[in-house]
Tab-separated table of C-alpha atoms in Angstrom:
chain	number	residue	atom	x	y	z
A	21	MET	CA	3.215	-7.497	55.064
A	22	GLY	CA	0.831	-9.140	52.646
A	23	LYS	CA	-2.396	-7.876	51.168
A	24	ILE	CA	-5.876	-9.227	50.884
A	25	PHE	CA	-7.284	-8.585	47.471
A	26	PHE	CA	-10.993	-8.413	47.947
A	27	VAL	CA	-13.276	-9.137	44.960
A	28	LEU	CA	-16.776	-7.636	45.250
A	29	GLY	CA	-19.621	-6.504	43.147
A	30	LYS	CA	-23.324	-7.057	42.586
A	31	SER	CA	-24.672	-10.413	41.923
A	32	SER	CA	-23.968	-11.710	38.336
A	33	SER	CA	-21.295	-9.136	37.801
A	34	GLY	CA	-18.934	-11.869	36.962
A	35	LYS	CA	-17.035	-11.626	40.312
A	36	ASP	CA	-17.021	-15.430	40.809
A	37	THR	CA	-15.584	-16.118	37.390
A	38	ILE	CA	-12.916	-13.234	37.923
A	39	PHE	CA	-12.119	-14.672	41.429
A	40	GLY	CA	-11.532	-18.184	39.911
A	41	ARG	CA	-9.291	-16.876	37.121
A	42	LEU	CA	-7.212	-14.847	39.561
A	43	LYS	CA	-6.930	-17.710	41.876
A	44	MET	CA	-5.650	-19.956	39.009
A	45	ASP	CA	-3.058	-17.364	37.826
A	46	GLU	CA	0.138	-18.828	39.293
A	47	SER	CA	2.072	-15.643	38.473
A	48	LEU	CA	0.068	-13.720	41.038
A	49	GLN	CA	0.884	-16.206	43.798
A	50	LEU	CA	-2.338	-15.462	45.716
A	51	ASN	CA	-3.509	-17.584	48.591
A	52	THR	CA	-7.226	-17.990	48.627
A	53	ILE	CA	-9.513	-17.524	51.675
A	54	VAL	CA	-12.473	-19.767	51.853
A	55	GLY	CA	-15.677	-18.162	53.436
A	56	TYR	CA	-18.352	-19.955	55.328
A	57	THR	CA	-22.086	-20.182	54.668
A	58	THR	CA	-25.180	-21.976	56.047
A	59	ARG	CA	-26.953	-21.978	52.681
A	60	PRO	CA	-27.222	-25.281	50.696
A	61	MET	CA	-24.646	-26.103	48.211
A	62	ARG	CA	-25.605	-25.243	44.607
A	63	GLN	CA	-25.218	-27.727	41.869
A	64	GLY	CA	-21.441	-27.887	40.928
A	65	GLU	CA	-20.210	-26.436	44.148
A	66	GLN	CA	-17.833	-28.309	46.569
A	67	ASP	CA	-17.384	-28.002	50.341
A	68	GLY	CA	-14.160	-26.168	51.079
A	69	VAL	CA	-13.874	-24.721	47.502
A	70	GLU	CA	-16.570	-22.074	47.061
A	71	TYR	CA	-17.396	-22.011	50.748
A	72	PHE	CA	-17.342	-24.186	53.799
A	73	PHE	CA	-20.892	-25.218	54.055
A	74	VAL	CA	-21.879	-25.478	57.747
A	75	SER	CA	-24.892	-25.753	59.933
A	76	ARG	CA	-26.447	-22.978	61.996
A	77	GLU	CA	-25.141	-24.830	65.159
A	78	LYS	CA	-21.612	-24.687	63.823
A	79	LEU	CA	-21.959	-20.863	63.206
A	80	GLU	CA	-23.144	-20.421	66.772
A	81	GLU	CA	-20.256	-22.485	68.099
A	82	LEU	CA	-17.809	-20.383	66.053
A	83	LYS	CA	-19.415	-17.192	67.369
A	84	ARG	CA	-19.155	-18.418	71.032
A	85	ALA	CA	-15.416	-19.136	70.384
A	86	GLY	CA	-14.887	-15.555	69.125
A	87	LYS	CA	-13.785	-16.754	65.830
A	88	VAL	CA	-16.236	-14.936	63.530
A	89	ILE	CA	-14.702	-11.798	61.861
A	90	GLU	CA	-17.914	-10.888	60.137
A	91	CYS	CA	-21.342	-12.307	59.486
A	92	ARG	CA	-24.211	-11.424	57.231
A	93	ASP	CA	-27.695	-12.936	57.568
A	94	TYR	CA	-30.086	-12.971	54.681
A	95	ASN	CA	-33.827	-13.636	55.239
A	96	THR	CA	-34.397	-15.580	51.983
A	97	VAL	CA	-37.529	-17.226	50.707
A	98	HIS	CA	-35.890	-20.448	51.977
A	99	GLY	CA	-35.110	-19.153	55.536
A	100	ILE	CA	-32.145	-17.344	56.942
A	101	TRP	CA	-28.877	-18.009	55.211
A	102	SER	CA	-25.591	-16.708	56.806
A	103	TYR	CA	-22.317	-15.883	55.085
A	104	PHE	CA	-19.393	-15.222	57.190
A	105	THR	CA	-15.650	-15.066	57.574
A	106	VAL	CA	-13.729	-17.008	60.341
A	107	ASP	CA	-10.489	-16.306	61.987
A	108	ASP	CA	-9.482	-19.918	61.296
A	109	GLY	CA	-5.768	-19.722	60.579
A	110	GLN	CA	-6.179	-19.381	56.837
A	111	ILE	CA	-4.789	-15.855	56.810
A	112	ASP	CA	-1.060	-15.163	57.723
A	113	LEU	CA	0.009	-11.895	56.258
A	114	ALA	CA	3.558	-12.684	56.865
A	115	GLU	CA	3.254	-15.563	54.382
A	116	GLY	CA	2.106	-13.592	51.386
A	117	ASN	CA	-0.908	-12.096	49.706
A	118	TYR	CA	-4.459	-13.381	49.741
A	119	LEU	CA	-7.589	-13.403	47.506
A	120	TYR	CA	-11.150	-13.189	48.857
A	121	ILE	CA	-14.615	-12.616	47.576
A	122	GLY	CA	-17.574	-11.131	49.413
A	123	THR	CA	-20.095	-8.163	49.817
A	124	LEU	CA	-19.572	-4.619	50.571
A	125	GLU	CA	-20.576	-5.280	54.205
A	126	SER	CA	-17.960	-8.063	54.517
A	127	PHE	CA	-15.341	-5.899	52.842
A	128	GLU	CA	-15.925	-3.154	55.352
A	129	ALA	CA	-15.763	-5.648	58.216
A	130	MET	CA	-12.427	-7.111	56.925
A	131	VAL	CA	-11.054	-3.425	56.621
A	132	ARG	CA	-11.956	-2.899	60.267
A	133	PHE	CA	-10.355	-6.148	61.352
A	134	TYR	CA	-7.112	-6.045	59.170
A	135	GLY	CA	-6.815	-2.324	58.238
A	136	LYS	CA	-7.372	-0.372	55.021
A	137	ASP	CA	-3.709	-0.665	54.033
A	138	VAL	CA	-4.102	-4.499	54.008
A	139	VAL	CA	-7.479	-5.012	52.385
A	140	VAL	CA	-7.565	-3.889	48.679
A	141	PRO	CA	-10.895	-3.743	46.871
A	142	ILE	CA	-11.483	-5.084	43.449
A	143	TYR	CA	-14.913	-3.676	42.607
A	144	VAL	CA	-16.476	-5.340	39.467
A	145	GLU	CA	-19.291	-3.541	37.693
A	146	VAL	CA	-21.696	-4.606	34.899
A	147	GLU	CA	-24.674	-2.741	33.397
A	148	THR	CA	-27.807	-3.547	35.274
A	149	GLY	CA	-29.815	-5.105	32.384
A	150	GLU	CA	-26.831	-7.283	31.426
A	151	ARG	CA	-26.513	-8.461	35.105
A	152	LEU	CA	-30.206	-9.427	35.150
A	153	GLU	CA	-29.914	-11.436	31.960
A	154	ARG	CA	-26.862	-13.282	33.366
A	155	ALA	CA	-28.628	-13.988	36.549
A	156	ILE	CA	-31.657	-15.553	34.852
A	157	GLN	CA	-29.407	-17.609	32.498
A	158	ARG	CA	-27.358	-18.956	35.493
A	159	GLU	CA	-30.495	-19.809	37.498
A	160	ARG	CA	-32.074	-21.637	34.631
A	161	LYS	CA	-29.168	-24.078	34.720
A	162	GLN	CA	-29.985	-25.096	38.307
A	163	ALA	CA	-31.742	-28.366	39.010
A	164	GLU	CA	-34.370	-26.430	40.926
A	165	PRO	CA	-34.308	-22.763	39.884
A	166	LYS	CA	-34.972	-20.192	42.746
A	167	TYR	CA	-36.255	-17.200	40.802
A	168	ALA	CA	-37.802	-15.576	43.821
A	169	GLU	CA	-34.346	-15.671	45.645
A	170	LEU	CA	-32.690	-14.341	42.496
A	171	CYS	CA	-35.088	-11.343	42.526
A	172	ARG	CA	-34.533	-10.729	46.245
A	173	ARG	CA	-30.721	-10.839	45.780
A	174	PHE	CA	-30.913	-8.544	42.748
A	175	LEU	CA	-32.995	-5.926	44.500
A	176	ALA	CA	-30.925	-6.144	47.695
A	177	ASP	CA	-27.694	-5.473	45.698
A	178	GLU	CA	-29.145	-2.333	44.153
A	179	GLU	CA	-29.615	-0.928	47.702
A	180	ASP	CA	-26.399	-2.285	49.225
A	181	PHE	CA	-24.180	-1.186	46.484
A	182	CYS	CA	-25.702	2.298	46.003
A	183	GLU	CA	-23.207	5.021	45.101
A	184	GLU	CA	-23.268	6.485	48.505
A	185	ASN	CA	-22.286	3.106	50.225
A	186	ILE	CA	-19.455	2.443	47.599
A	187	LEU	CA	-17.917	5.867	48.317
A	188	LYS	CA	-18.343	5.489	52.143
A	189	ALA	CA	-16.471	2.193	51.935
A	190	GLY	CA	-13.498	4.019	50.403
A	191	ILE	CA	-13.758	2.277	47.008
A	192	GLU	CA	-12.378	4.501	44.308
A	193	GLN	CA	-11.284	2.193	41.476
A	194	ARG	CA	-13.778	0.130	39.513
A	195	PHE	CA	-13.299	-2.535	36.994
A	196	GLU	CA	-15.993	-2.794	34.270
A	197	ASN	CA	-16.725	-6.372	33.225
A	198	LYS	CA	-17.917	-5.568	29.677
A	199	ASP	CA	-15.133	-7.763	28.191
A	200	LEU	CA	-14.065	-10.500	30.733
A	201	GLU	CA	-10.464	-10.753	29.320
A	202	VAL	CA	-9.835	-6.992	29.345
A	203	CYS	CA	-11.307	-6.712	32.858
A	204	ILE	CA	-9.095	-9.529	34.124
A	205	GLU	CA	-6.023	-7.976	32.487
A	206	GLU	CA	-6.671	-4.613	34.242
A	207	ILE	CA	-7.259	-6.312	37.641
A	208	THR	CA	-4.082	-8.416	37.206
A	209	LYS	CA	-1.998	-5.189	36.465
A	210	MET	CA	-3.421	-3.556	39.615
A	211	ILE	CA	-2.493	-6.512	41.789
A	212	GLN	CA	0.964	-6.729	40.430
A	213	GLY	CA	1.452	-3.090	41.140
A	214	LYS	CA	0.492	-3.509	44.799
A	215	GLN	CA	2.441	-6.659	45.570
């Protein structure tokens, strides 16, 4: 039976970059799972790559069909944005191992759905001040920077990823992203050891 290697961490911890690098590493042979969201696409994103970008109506349709594994709603300064995982045939554990990215809440929902022996956390950490600097630099590059949303997300992460919640979720191993190459090497070794 395959595993789902689940990348998670606070915003601007480098988890998207790490996810992308792991996805491109052909030696790991990881199938990727694309999540869904109702938020607008950011500059440089593509539908079906970072997320499937769908309407609220489509989300409700998937819920009615019993296809939503987990859903997180965020009341942003731009309205409610939902991020969710769909049982849409992307995952077949008899066919190999998978790579996914999400929040602590979505990690816990995936563990409930697939089991703790299947879903393996890859928790990425970065010092708080460094994370904030990275977040601001990334937002500045957007055509229309959304600094208020950046602040909301940053503060929400501090609460969501408190030590108590991390331990409650059963996450024991952490990967510090002080040096990206070293961090990816450590994660790669862990994945290879569990395949």
